[in-house]
PDB file of C-alpha atoms in Angstrom:
ATOM      1  CA  UNK D   1     123.195 -34.697 -99.771  1.00 48.00           C
ATOM      2  CA  UNK D   2     122.153 -34.370 -96.145  1.00 48.00           C
ATOM      3  CA  UNK D   3     124.331 -31.279 -95.739  1.00 44.00           C
ATOM      4  CA  UNK D   4     122.700 -29.632 -98.780  1.00 53.00           C
ATOM      5  CA  UNK D   5     119.269 -30.335 -97.335  1.00 53.00           C
ATOM      6  CA  UNK D   6     120.156 -28.692 -94.043  1.00 51.00           C
ATOM      7  CA  UNK D   7     121.338 -25.547 -95.816  1.00 46.00           C
ATOM      8  CA  UNK D   8     117.847 -25.113 -97.262  1.00 45.00           C
ATOM      9  CA  UNK D   9     116.254 -24.903 -93.842  1.00 48.00           C
ATOM     10  CA  UNK D  10     114.410 -21.592 -93.502  1.00 49.00           C
ATOM     11  CA  UNK D  11     112.253 -19.793 -90.977  1.00 48.00           C
ATOM     12  CA  UNK D  12     108.469 -19.974 -91.351  1.00 49.00           C
ATOM     13  CA  UNK D  13     106.889 -17.400 -93.619  1.00 48.00           C
ATOM     14  CA  UNK D  14     106.391 -14.008 -91.978  1.00 54.00           C
ATOM     15  CA  UNK D  15     103.575 -11.679 -92.887  1.00 53.00           C
ATOM     16  CA  UNK D  16     104.555  -8.539 -94.805  1.00 56.00           C
ATOM     17  CA  UNK D  17     104.798  -5.415 -92.605  1.00 65.00           C
ATOM     18  CA  UNK D  18     102.271  -2.609 -93.064  1.00 64.00           C
ATOM     19  CA  UNK D  19     105.100  -0.170 -93.907  1.00 71.00           C
ATOM     20  CA  UNK D  20     106.137  -2.322 -96.827  1.00 71.00           C
ATOM     21  CA  UNK D  21     102.552  -2.854 -97.944  1.00 67.00           C
ATOM     22  CA  UNK D  22     101.420   0.784 -97.824  1.00 69.00           C
ATOM     23  CA  UNK D  23     104.682   2.527 -98.718  1.00 76.00           C
ATOM     24  CA  UNK D  24     103.127   4.331-101.714  1.00 70.00           C
ATOM     25  CA  UNK D  25     100.379   5.932 -99.616  1.00 70.00           C
ATOM     26  CA  UNK D  26     102.843   6.925 -96.901  1.00 79.00           C
ATOM     27  CA  UNK D  27     105.220   8.464 -99.456  1.00 78.00           C
ATOM     28  CA  UNK D  28     102.404  10.513-101.004  1.00 71.00           C
ATOM     29  CA  UNK D  29     101.325  11.838 -97.596  1.00 73.00           C
ATOM     30  CA  UNK D  30     104.867  12.736 -96.557  1.00 80.00           C
ATOM     31  CA  UNK D  31     105.650  14.514 -99.820  1.00 76.00           C
ATOM     32  CA  UNK D  32     102.266  16.277 -99.737  1.00 71.00           C
ATOM     33  CA  UNK D  33     102.825  17.555 -96.188  1.00 73.00           C
ATOM     34  CA  UNK D  34     106.337  18.685 -97.067  1.00 76.00           C
ATOM     35  CA  UNK D  35     105.121  20.605-100.103  1.00 68.00           C
ATOM     36  CA  UNK D  36     102.270  22.263 -98.193  1.00 64.00           C
ATOM     37  CA  UNK D  37     104.467  23.351 -95.301  1.00 68.00           C
ATOM     38  CA  UNK D  38     106.987  24.989 -97.580  1.00 65.00           C
ATOM     39  CA  UNK D  39     104.687  28.032 -97.622  1.00 58.00           C
ATOM     40  CA  UNK D  40     105.655  28.834 -94.057  1.00 59.00           C
ATOM     41  CA  UNK D  41     109.089  29.973 -95.145  1.00 63.00           C
ATOM     42  CA  UNK D  42     107.388  33.064 -96.602  1.00 56.00           C
ATOM     43  CA  UNK D  43     108.565  36.457 -95.216  1.00 57.00           C
ATOM     44  CA  UNK D  44     105.155  37.188 -93.638  1.00 53.00           C
ATOM     45  CA  UNK D  45     105.771  34.393 -91.123  1.00 52.00           C
ATOM     46  CA  UNK D  46     109.424  35.027 -90.411  1.00 54.00           C
ATOM     47  CA  UNK D  47     110.551  36.487 -87.096  1.00 49.00           C
ATOM     48  CA  UNK D  48     110.544  40.284 -87.780  1.00 55.00           C
ATOM     49  CA  UNK D  49     109.770  43.461 -85.802  1.00 54.00           C
ATOM     50  CA  UNK D  50     106.417  43.930 -87.505  1.00 57.00           C
ATOM     51  CA  UNK D  51     103.888  41.615 -89.141  1.00 53.00           C
ATOM     52  CA  UNK D  52     102.283  42.662 -92.371  1.00 58.00           C
ATOM     53  CA  UNK D  53      98.551  41.918 -91.793  1.00 64.00           C
ATOM     54  CA  UNK D  54      97.668  42.129 -95.446  1.00 67.00           C
ATOM     55  CA  UNK D  55     100.422  39.787 -96.545  1.00 61.00           C
ATOM     56  CA  UNK D  56      99.693  37.436 -93.656  1.00 57.00           C
ATOM     57  CA  UNK D  57      95.976  37.408 -94.484  1.00 66.00           C
ATOM     58  CA  UNK D  58      96.616  36.712 -98.096  1.00 66.00           C
ATOM     59  CA  UNK D  59      99.038  34.002 -97.123  1.00 59.00           C
ATOM     60  CA  UNK D  60      96.442  32.596 -94.717  1.00 63.00           C
ATOM     61  CA  UNK D  61      93.903  32.337 -97.522  1.00 69.00           C
ATOM     62  CA  UNK D  62      96.545  30.719 -99.630  1.00 63.00           C
ATOM     63  CA  UNK D  63      97.420  28.215 -96.906  1.00 61.00           C
ATOM     64  CA  UNK D  64      93.704  27.517 -96.402  1.00 67.00           C
ATOM     65  CA  UNK D  65      93.478  26.544-100.017  1.00 71.00           C
ATOM     66  CA  UNK D  66      96.499  24.351 -99.587  1.00 63.00           C
ATOM     67  CA  UNK D  67      94.956  22.656 -96.531  1.00 66.00           C
ATOM     68  CA  UNK D  68      91.888  21.877 -98.605  1.00 72.00           C
ATOM     69  CA  UNK D  69      94.174  20.469-101.245  1.00 74.00           C
ATOM     70  CA  UNK D  70      95.876  18.351 -98.610  1.00 70.00           C
ATOM     71  CA  UNK D  71      92.556  17.020 -97.378  1.00 71.00           C
ATOM     72  CA  UNK D  72      91.589  16.175-100.924  1.00 78.00           C
ATOM     73  CA  UNK D  73      94.963  14.476-101.339  1.00 74.00           C
ATOM     74  CA  UNK D  74      94.460  12.555 -98.104  1.00 72.00           C
ATOM     75  CA  UNK D  75      91.025  11.464 -99.287  1.00 78.00           C
ATOM     76  CA  UNK D  76      92.497  10.126-102.512  1.00 79.00           C
ATOM     77  CA  UNK D  77      95.205   8.287-100.578  1.00 75.00           C
ATOM     78  CA  UNK D  78      92.688   6.786 -98.154  1.00 76.00           C
ATOM     79  CA  UNK D  79      90.435   5.783-101.029  1.00 79.00           C
ATOM     80  CA  UNK D  80      93.396   4.107-102.711  1.00 77.00           C
ATOM     81  CA  UNK D  81      94.227   2.252 -99.493  1.00 76.00           C
ATOM     82  CA  UNK D  82      90.596   1.161 -99.118  1.00 78.00           C
ATOM     83  CA  UNK D  83      90.436  -0.119-102.681  1.00 79.00           C
ATOM     84  CA  UNK D  84      93.716  -1.954-102.207  1.00 75.00           C
ATOM     85  CA  UNK D  85      92.459  -3.528 -98.993  1.00 75.00           C
ATOM     86  CA  UNK D  86      89.239  -4.606-100.693  1.00 80.00           C
ATOM     87  CA  UNK D  87      91.162  -6.027-103.631  1.00 80.00           C
ATOM     88  CA  UNK D  88      93.443  -7.950-101.263  1.00 82.00           C
ATOM     89  CA  UNK D  89      90.436  -9.286 -99.340  1.00 88.00           C
ATOM     90  CA  UNK D  90      88.861 -10.484-102.576  1.00 91.00           C
ATOM     91  CA  UNK D  91      92.108 -12.144-103.634  1.00 90.00           C
ATOM     92  CA  UNK D  92      92.461 -13.875-100.259  1.00 93.00           C
ATOM     93  CA  UNK D  93      88.864 -15.102-100.484  1.00 94.00           C
ATOM     94  CA  UNK D  94      89.513 -16.492-103.959  1.00 95.00           C
ATOM     95  CA  UNK D  95      92.695 -18.161-102.733  1.00 96.00           C
ATOM     96  CA  UNK D  96      91.002 -19.664 -99.683  1.00 96.00           C
ATOM     97  CA  UNK D  97      88.126 -20.936-101.811  1.00 96.00           C
ATOM     98  CA  UNK D  98      90.467 -23.106-103.875  1.00 97.00           C
ATOM     99  CA  UNK D  99      92.664 -23.873-100.854  1.00 97.00           C
ATOM    100  CA  UNK D 100      89.810 -25.395 -98.865  1.00 97.00           C
ATOM    101  CA  UNK D 101      88.663 -27.274-101.951  1.00 97.00           C
ATOM    102  CA  UNK D 102      92.139 -28.818-102.253  1.00 97.00           C
ATOM    103  CA  UNK D 103      92.046 -29.642 -98.548  1.00 97.00           C
ATOM    104  CA  UNK D 104      88.679 -31.352 -98.977  1.00 97.00           C
ATOM    105  CA  UNK D 105      89.936 -33.326-101.952  1.00 96.00           C
ATOM    106  CA  UNK D 106      92.933 -34.476 -99.927  1.00 96.00           C
ATOM    107  CA  UNK D 107      90.654 -35.805 -97.201  1.00 96.00           C
ATOM    108  CA  UNK D 108      88.543 -37.554 -99.821  1.00 96.00           C
ATOM    109  CA  UNK D 109      91.656 -39.128-101.342  1.00 95.00           C
ATOM    110  CA  UNK D 110      92.694 -40.507 -97.959  1.00 96.00           C
ATOM    111  CA  UNK D 111      89.199 -41.837 -97.251  1.00 95.00           C
ATOM    112  CA  UNK D 112      89.138 -43.617-100.623  1.00 95.00           C
ATOM    113  CA  UNK D 113      92.399 -45.509-100.019  1.00 95.00           C
ATOM    114  CA  UNK D 114      91.614 -49.200 -99.605  1.00 95.00           C
ATOM    115  CA  UNK D 115      93.415 -52.543 -99.852  1.00 94.00           C
ATOM    116  CA  UNK D 116      91.597 -55.704 -98.827  1.00 93.00           C
ATOM    117  CA  UNK D 117      89.454 -53.972 -96.221  1.00 93.00           C
ATOM    118  CA  UNK D 118      92.237 -51.744 -94.864  1.00 94.00           C
ATOM    119  CA  UNK D 119      91.060 -48.190 -95.497  1.00 95.00           C
ATOM    120  CA  UNK D 120      92.032 -44.575 -94.964  1.00 95.00           C
ATOM    121  CA  UNK D 121      94.899 -43.667 -92.673  1.00 95.00           C
ATOM    122  CA  UNK D 122      95.086 -47.225 -91.326  1.00 95.00           C
ATOM    123  CA  UNK D 123      96.563 -48.223 -94.659  1.00 96.00           C
ATOM    124  CA  UNK D 124      99.703 -46.141 -94.004  1.00 97.00           C
ATOM    125  CA  UNK D 125     100.357 -48.129 -90.837  1.00 96.00           C
ATOM    126  CA  UNK D 126     100.509 -51.411 -92.741  1.00 96.00           C
ATOM    127  CA  UNK D 127     102.432 -49.810 -95.620  1.00 97.00           C
ATOM    128  CA  UNK D 128     105.183 -48.885 -93.157  1.00 97.00           C
ATOM    129  CA  UNK D 129     105.208 -52.508 -91.979  1.00 96.00           C
ATOM    130  CA  UNK D 130     105.529 -53.660 -95.573  1.00 97.00           C
ATOM    131  CA  UNK D 131     108.342 -51.159 -96.120  1.00 97.00           C
ATOM    132  CA  UNK D 132     110.266 -52.505 -93.132  1.00 96.00           C
ATOM    133  CA  UNK D 133     109.935 -56.034 -94.455  1.00 96.00           C
ATOM    134  CA  UNK D 134     111.287 -54.816 -97.788  1.00 96.00           C
ATOM    135  CA  UNK D 135     114.345 -53.296 -96.087  1.00 96.00           C
ATOM    136  CA  UNK D 136     115.187 -56.701 -94.614  1.00 95.00           C
ATOM    137  CA  UNK D 137     115.075 -58.296 -98.074  1.00 95.00           C
ATOM    138  CA  UNK D 138     117.223 -55.493 -99.524  1.00 96.00           C
ATOM    139  CA  UNK D 139     119.857 -55.920 -96.810  1.00 96.00           C
ATOM    140  CA  UNK D 140     120.015 -59.694 -97.327  1.00 95.00           C
ATOM    141  CA  UNK D 141     120.479 -59.203-101.060  1.00 96.00           C
ATOM    142  CA  UNK D 142     123.193 -56.600-100.393  1.00 96.00           C
ATOM    143  CA  UNK D 143     125.112 -59.066 -98.222  1.00 95.00           C
ATOM    144  CA  UNK D 144     124.714 -61.837-100.784  1.00 94.00           C
ATOM    145  CA  UNK D 145     125.974 -59.673-103.658  1.00 95.00           C
ATOM    146  CA  UNK D 146     128.555 -57.842-101.528  1.00 95.00           C
ATOM    147  CA  UNK D 147     127.017 -54.401-102.015  1.00 95.00           C
ATOM    148  CA  UNK D 148     127.598 -51.584 -99.528  1.00 95.00           C
ATOM    149  CA  UNK D 149     124.527 -49.377 -99.240  1.00 95.00           C
ATOM    150  CA  UNK D 150     123.921 -46.217 -97.230  1.00 94.00           C
ATOM    151  CA  UNK D 151     120.778 -46.021 -95.064  1.00 94.00           C
ATOM    152  CA  UNK D 152     119.252 -43.615 -97.585  1.00 94.00           C
ATOM    153  CA  UNK D 153     119.936 -46.025-100.438  1.00 95.00           C
ATOM    154  CA  UNK D 154     118.280 -48.851 -98.511  1.00 96.00           C
ATOM    155  CA  UNK D 155     115.277 -46.585 -97.864  1.00 96.00           C
ATOM    156  CA  UNK D 156     115.149 -45.610-101.550  1.00 96.00           C
ATOM    157  CA  UNK D 157     115.210 -49.212-102.801  1.00 96.00           C
ATOM    158  CA  UNK D 158     112.796 -50.561-100.167  1.00 96.00           C
ATOM    159  CA  UNK D 159     110.297 -47.779-100.842  1.00 97.00           C
ATOM    160  CA  UNK D 160     110.388 -48.537-104.569  1.00 96.00           C
ATOM    161  CA  UNK D 161     109.722 -52.186-103.748  1.00 95.00           C
ATOM    162  CA  UNK D 162     106.564 -51.092-101.931  1.00 96.00           C
ATOM    163  CA  UNK D 163     105.647 -48.492-104.548  1.00 96.00           C
ATOM    164  CA  UNK D 164     106.158 -50.541-107.741  1.00 96.00           C
ATOM    165  CA  UNK D 165     105.938 -54.052-106.298  1.00 94.00           C
ATOM    166  CA  UNK D 166     106.637 -57.201-108.276  1.00 91.00           C
ATOM    167  CA  UNK D 167     104.731 -58.923-111.069  1.00 87.00           C
ATOM    168  CA  UNK D 168     104.703 -59.266-114.858  1.00 85.00           C
ATOM    169  CA  UNK D 169     104.802 -55.491-115.423  1.00 89.00           C
ATOM    170  CA  UNK D 170     105.723 -54.204-111.951  1.00 92.00           C
ATOM    171  CA  UNK D 171     109.032 -56.094-111.769  1.00 92.00           C
ATOM    172  CA  UNK D 172     110.114 -54.540-115.060  1.00 93.00           C
ATOM    173  CA  UNK D 173     109.339 -51.028-113.800  1.00 94.00           C
ATOM    174  CA  UNK D 174     111.066 -51.766-110.496  1.00 95.00           C
ATOM    175  CA  UNK D 175     114.251 -52.916-112.218  1.00 94.00           C
ATOM    176  CA  UNK D 176     114.249 -49.943-114.599  1.00 94.00           C
ATOM    177  CA  UNK D 177     113.778 -47.480-111.735  1.00 95.00           C
ATOM    178  CA  UNK D 178     116.846 -48.968-110.002  1.00 95.00           C
ATOM    179  CA  UNK D 179     119.111 -49.096-113.055  1.00 94.00           C
ATOM    180  CA  UNK D 180     121.744 -47.069-111.186  1.00 94.00           C
ATOM    181  CA  UNK D 181     122.403 -50.024-108.876  1.00 96.00           C
ATOM    182  CA  UNK D 182     124.319 -53.232-109.563  1.00 95.00           C
ATOM    183  CA  UNK D 183     122.216 -55.496-111.781  1.00 94.00           C
ATOM    184  CA  UNK D 184     122.996 -58.671-109.886  1.00 95.00           C
ATOM    185  CA  UNK D 185     121.983 -57.020-106.631  1.00 96.00           C
ATOM    186  CA  UNK D 186     118.684 -55.730-108.084  1.00 95.00           C
ATOM    187  CA  UNK D 187     117.902 -59.152-109.525  1.00 94.00           C
ATOM    188  CA  UNK D 188     118.680 -60.821-106.202  1.00 95.00           C
ATOM    189  CA  UNK D 189     116.196 -58.903-104.064  1.00 93.00           C
ATOM    190  CA  UNK D 190     113.584 -58.663-106.851  1.00 93.00           C
ATOM    191  CA  UNK D 191     113.610 -62.425-107.303  1.00 94.00           C
ATOM    192  CA  UNK D 192     113.277 -62.995-103.559  1.00 94.00           C
ATOM    193  CA  UNK D 193     110.298 -60.625-103.393  1.00 93.00           C
ATOM    194  CA  UNK D 194     108.636 -62.373-106.328  1.00 93.00           C
ATOM    195  CA  UNK D 195     108.688 -65.706-104.500  1.00 94.00           C
ATOM    196  CA  UNK D 196     105.349 -66.749-103.013  1.00 94.00           C
ATOM    197  CA  UNK D 197     106.965 -68.155 -99.846  1.00 95.00           C
ATOM    198  CA  UNK D 198     108.582 -64.741 -99.130  1.00 94.00           C
ATOM    199  CA  UNK D 199     105.237 -63.003 -99.530  1.00 95.00           C
ATOM    200  CA  UNK D 200     103.450 -65.565 -97.373  1.00 95.00           C
ATOM    201  CA  UNK D 201     106.031 -65.226 -94.607  1.00 95.00           C
ATOM    202  CA  UNK D 202     105.902 -61.429 -94.581  1.00 95.00           C
ATOM    203  CA  UNK D 203     102.101 -61.432 -94.682  1.00 95.00           C
ATOM    204  CA  UNK D 204     101.955 -63.716 -91.648  1.00 95.00           C
ATOM    205  CA  UNK D 205     104.695 -61.967 -89.644  1.00 94.00           C
ATOM    206  CA  UNK D 206     103.384 -58.448 -90.250  1.00 93.00           C
ATOM    207  CA  UNK D 207      99.715 -59.496 -90.025  1.00 93.00           C
ATOM    208  CA  UNK D 208      98.887 -57.940 -93.369  1.00 94.00           C
ATOM    209  CA  UNK D 209      95.391 -58.281 -94.787  1.00 93.00           C
ATOM    210  CA  UNK D 210      96.798 -58.346 -98.315  1.00 94.00           C
ATOM    211  CA  UNK D 211      99.648 -60.025-100.180  1.00 94.00           C
ATOM    212  CA  UNK D 212     102.740 -57.780 -99.851  1.00 95.00           C
ATOM    213  CA  UNK D 213     105.043 -56.554-102.589  1.00 95.00           C
ATOM    214  CA  UNK D 214     102.251 -56.347-105.156  1.00 94.00           C
ATOM    215  CA  UNK D 215     102.733 -52.573-105.577  1.00 94.00           C
ATOM    216  CA  UNK D 216     100.780 -49.467-104.569  1.00 95.00           C
ATOM    217  CA  UNK D 217     101.746 -46.938-107.238  1.00 94.00           C
ATOM    218  CA  UNK D 218      98.162 -46.406-108.387  1.00 91.00           C
ATOM    219  CA  UNK D 219      97.193 -45.353-104.857  1.00 93.00           C
ATOM    220  CA  UNK D 220     100.328 -43.587-103.639  1.00 96.00           C
ATOM    221  CA  UNK D 221     101.065 -41.874-106.951  1.00 94.00           C
ATOM    222  CA  UNK D 222      97.673 -40.150-106.957  1.00 94.00           C
ATOM    223  CA  UNK D 223      97.890 -39.357-103.240  1.00 97.00           C
ATOM    224  CA  UNK D 224     101.299 -37.683-103.419  1.00 97.00           C
ATOM    225  CA  UNK D 225     100.600 -35.781-106.634  1.00 96.00           C
ATOM    226  CA  UNK D 226      97.550 -34.176-105.091  1.00 97.00           C
ATOM    227  CA  UNK D 227      99.289 -33.441-101.782  1.00 97.00           C
ATOM    228  CA  UNK D 228     102.183 -31.838-103.646  1.00 98.00           C
ATOM    229  CA  UNK D 229      99.782 -29.760-105.751  1.00 97.00           C
ATOM    230  CA  UNK D 230      98.036 -28.427-102.631  1.00 97.00           C
ATOM    231  CA  UNK D 231     101.293 -27.333-100.985  1.00 97.00           C
ATOM    232  CA  UNK D 232     102.700 -25.853-104.175  1.00 97.00           C
ATOM    233  CA  UNK D 233      99.485 -23.854-104.634  1.00 97.00           C
ATOM    234  CA  UNK D 234     100.059 -22.174-101.263  1.00 97.00           C
ATOM    235  CA  UNK D 235     103.793 -21.715-101.759  1.00 97.00           C
ATOM    236  CA  UNK D 236     103.455 -19.984-105.141  1.00 96.00           C
ATOM    237  CA  UNK D 237     100.975 -17.373-103.915  1.00 95.00           C
ATOM    238  CA  UNK D 238     102.060 -13.732-104.341  1.00 92.00           C
ATOM    239  CA  UNK D 239      99.588 -12.553-101.694  1.00 90.00           C
ATOM    240  CA  UNK D 240     100.708 -11.204 -98.340  1.00 87.00           C
ATOM    241  CA  UNK D 241      99.567 -14.243 -96.353  1.00 91.00           C
ATOM    242  CA  UNK D 242     101.128 -16.480 -93.742  1.00 94.00           C
ATOM    243  CA  UNK D 243     101.919 -19.406 -96.007  1.00 95.00           C
ATOM    244  CA  UNK D 244     103.367 -21.447 -93.165  1.00 95.00           C
ATOM    245  CA  UNK D 245     100.059 -21.437 -91.289  1.00 95.00           C
ATOM    246  CA  UNK D 246      98.126 -22.561 -94.356  1.00 96.00           C
ATOM    247  CA  UNK D 247     100.538 -25.419 -95.026  1.00 97.00           C
ATOM    248  CA  UNK D 248     100.525 -26.239 -91.312  1.00 96.00           C
ATOM    249  CA  UNK D 249      96.784 -26.914 -91.635  1.00 97.00           C
ATOM    250  CA  UNK D 250      97.529 -29.366 -94.441  1.00 97.00           C
ATOM    251  CA  UNK D 251     100.275 -30.973 -92.377  1.00 97.00           C
ATOM    252  CA  UNK D 252      97.855 -31.376 -89.480  1.00 96.00           C
ATOM    253  CA  UNK D 253      95.822 -33.719 -91.708  1.00 96.00           C
ATOM    254  CA  UNK D 254      98.767 -36.142 -91.955  1.00 97.00           C
ATOM    255  CA  UNK D 255      99.118 -38.909 -89.392  1.00 97.00           C
ATOM    256  CA  UNK D 256     102.548 -39.888 -88.071  1.00 97.00           C
ATOM    257  CA  UNK D 257     102.702 -42.849 -90.442  1.00 97.00           C
ATOM    258  CA  UNK D 258     101.666 -40.647 -93.369  1.00 98.00           C
ATOM    259  CA  UNK D 259     104.512 -38.279 -92.561  1.00 98.00           C
ATOM    260  CA  UNK D 260     106.930 -41.195 -92.246  1.00 97.00           C
ATOM    261  CA  UNK D 261     105.956 -42.520 -95.677  1.00 98.00           C
ATOM    262  CA  UNK D 262     106.129 -38.978 -97.087  1.00 98.00           C
ATOM    263  CA  UNK D 263     109.726 -38.763 -95.874  1.00 98.00           C
ATOM    264  CA  UNK D 264     110.550 -42.072 -97.543  1.00 97.00           C
ATOM    265  CA  UNK D 265     108.898 -40.863-100.744  1.00 97.00           C
ATOM    266  CA  UNK D 266     110.957 -37.657-100.646  1.00 97.00           C
ATOM    267  CA  UNK D 267     114.224 -39.616-100.473  1.00 96.00           C
ATOM    268  CA  UNK D 268     113.588 -41.178-103.883  1.00 96.00           C
ATOM    269  CA  UNK D 269     113.852 -39.621-107.350  1.00 95.00           C
ATOM    270  CA  UNK D 270     110.046 -39.624-107.724  1.00 94.00           C
ATOM    271  CA  UNK D 271     109.752 -37.405-104.647  1.00 95.00           C
ATOM    272  CA  UNK D 272     112.914 -35.309-104.827  1.00 95.00           C
ATOM    273  CA  UNK D 273     110.946 -32.112-105.540  1.00 96.00           C
ATOM    274  CA  UNK D 274     109.848 -32.060-101.899  1.00 97.00           C
ATOM    275  CA  UNK D 275     113.475 -31.181-101.129  1.00 97.00           C
ATOM    276  CA  UNK D 276     114.389 -29.386-104.343  1.00 96.00           C
ATOM    277  CA  UNK D 277     111.634 -26.788-103.845  1.00 96.00           C
ATOM    278  CA  UNK D 278     112.332 -26.466-100.127  1.00 96.00           C
ATOM    279  CA  UNK D 279     108.928 -27.688 -98.934  1.00 97.00           C
ATOM    280  CA  UNK D 280     110.256 -30.375 -96.626  1.00 97.00           C
ATOM    281  CA  UNK D 281     112.245 -27.896 -94.534  1.00 96.00           C
ATOM    282  CA  UNK D 282     110.425 -24.602 -95.061  1.00 95.00           C
ATOM    283  CA  UNK D 283     107.099 -26.006 -93.917  1.00 96.00           C
ATOM    284  CA  UNK D 284     108.415 -28.789 -91.658  1.00 96.00           C
ATOM    285  CA  UNK D 285     106.188 -31.312 -93.375  1.00 97.00           C
ATOM    286  CA  UNK D 286     107.341 -34.282 -91.294  1.00 97.00           C
ATOM    287  CA  UNK D 287     108.031 -32.578 -87.980  1.00 96.00           C
ATOM    288  CA  UNK D 288     105.528 -34.809 -86.147  1.00 96.00           C
ATOM    289  CA  UNK D 289     107.419 -38.053 -86.771  1.00 97.00           C
ATOM    290  CA  UNK D 290     108.015 -39.388 -83.233  1.00 95.00           C
ATOM    291  CA  UNK D 291     111.481 -39.687 -81.814  1.00 92.00           C
ATOM    292  CA  UNK D 292     113.163 -42.948 -82.902  1.00 91.00           C
ATOM    293  CA  UNK D 293     110.254 -43.844 -85.183  1.00 96.00           C
ATOM    294  CA  UNK D 294     113.066 -44.862 -87.497  1.00 96.00           C
ATOM    295  CA  UNK D 295     115.883 -46.740 -85.785  1.00 94.00           C
ATOM    296  CA  UNK D 296     118.975 -44.538 -86.323  1.00 92.00           C
ATOM    297  CA  UNK D 297     121.208 -47.633 -86.293  1.00 89.00           C
ATOM    298  CA  UNK D 298     119.334 -49.870 -88.740  1.00 89.00           C
ATOM    299  CA  UNK D 299     117.001 -47.527 -90.643  1.00 94.00           C
ATOM    300  CA  UNK D 300     117.363 -43.742 -90.904  1.00 95.00           C
ATOM    301  CA  UNK D 301     119.240 -41.313 -88.694  1.00 94.00           C
ATOM    302  CA  UNK D 302     116.999 -38.251 -88.903  1.00 94.00           C
ATOM    303  CA  UNK D 303     119.685 -36.008 -87.388  1.00 91.00           C
ATOM    304  CA  UNK D 304     121.668 -36.345 -90.633  1.00 92.00           C
ATOM    305  CA  UNK D 305     118.688 -35.195 -92.687  1.00 94.00           C
ATOM    306  CA  UNK D 306     117.225 -32.354 -90.629  1.00 95.00           C
ATOM    307  CA  UNK D 307     118.622 -29.445 -88.578  1.00 94.00           C
ATOM    308  CA  UNK D 308     118.339 -29.257 -84.810  1.00 93.00           C
ATOM    309  CA  UNK D 309     114.935 -28.021 -83.668  1.00 92.00           C
ATOM    310  CA  UNK D 310     113.021 -29.372 -86.669  1.00 95.00           C
ATOM    311  CA  UNK D 311     110.929 -31.991 -84.905  1.00 95.00           C
ATOM    312  CA  UNK D 312     108.053 -31.488 -82.495  1.00 92.00           C
ATOM    313  CA  UNK D 313     109.582 -33.821 -79.915  1.00 90.00           C
ATOM    314  CA  UNK D 314     112.666 -31.569 -79.775  1.00 88.00           C
ATOM    315  CA  UNK D 315     110.487 -28.608 -78.776  1.00 76.00           C
ATOM    316  CA  UNK D 316     108.911 -30.630 -75.972  1.00 65.00           C
ATOM    317  CA  UNK D 317     112.318 -31.842 -74.808  1.00 61.00           C
ATOM    318  CA  UNK D 318     113.663 -28.279 -74.610  1.00 55.00           C
ATOM    319  CA  UNK D 319     110.611 -27.201 -72.597  1.00 53.00           C
ATOM    320  CA  UNK D 320     111.307 -29.738 -69.843  1.00 49.00           C
TER     321      UNK D 320
END
């Protein structure tokens, strides 16, 4: 899976060249000039002992008419280019109008996030703490039930524990979402997370303002759907724009912990489209995750997920 993800890595979007954009106008001008200059192969302009003034004069009048035709042709071409440029400008303005509206809505969504007094981007910090506590429970259950899990599988299960949580309805959804795993293993960690003493211990150790493992799907589901919609809107544009720069502006709104949780979301079935559609690599959506934010020995080894040069800290390292 990691190898397939690396193969999808692409260079940032490059703006379309002016030759490619205005090839029709250039072709018309070239063909028009070629057609007009064909008149100079006439005998009156060939290298001979004598020049026929009458024929040359008539040909001159003829060429003058052709030059006027060329100027008229050039005017039509320039008018076409102007109209195209105006149409493109209008399309870009329409695109940017909705783009900035989506950006504003994203900021509003972040500002509205709240759990027991923890609001906005601060919530992602404590969600990562909750996730790390969930990984410990998952590993203990794996040892108890003799299950061998890859780091990505641990991340997948622990994220679902944070996303769905436990409870009368949440536990059922959590178990159904993990039906691909051994039932005894799923029951083992789900039952431990449902226990009040486990929740109390995690809440005290991680200094959480809320009871952990109660689920955050109502918050995170809305947040990620809107973020995905904003990036897809840019990616699907047919305009000649620098898509990478527009998505980079969206990425700049994400804190390090937001990007870390986005990565965890993308490693689960509910977030697989981040990889399937190439967004994670094409736009380097999590390139600002600090070096060793995830422990490569006990959590995630990012070098197995991303190609060399993906992360911001790699660029700084190479510059030293």
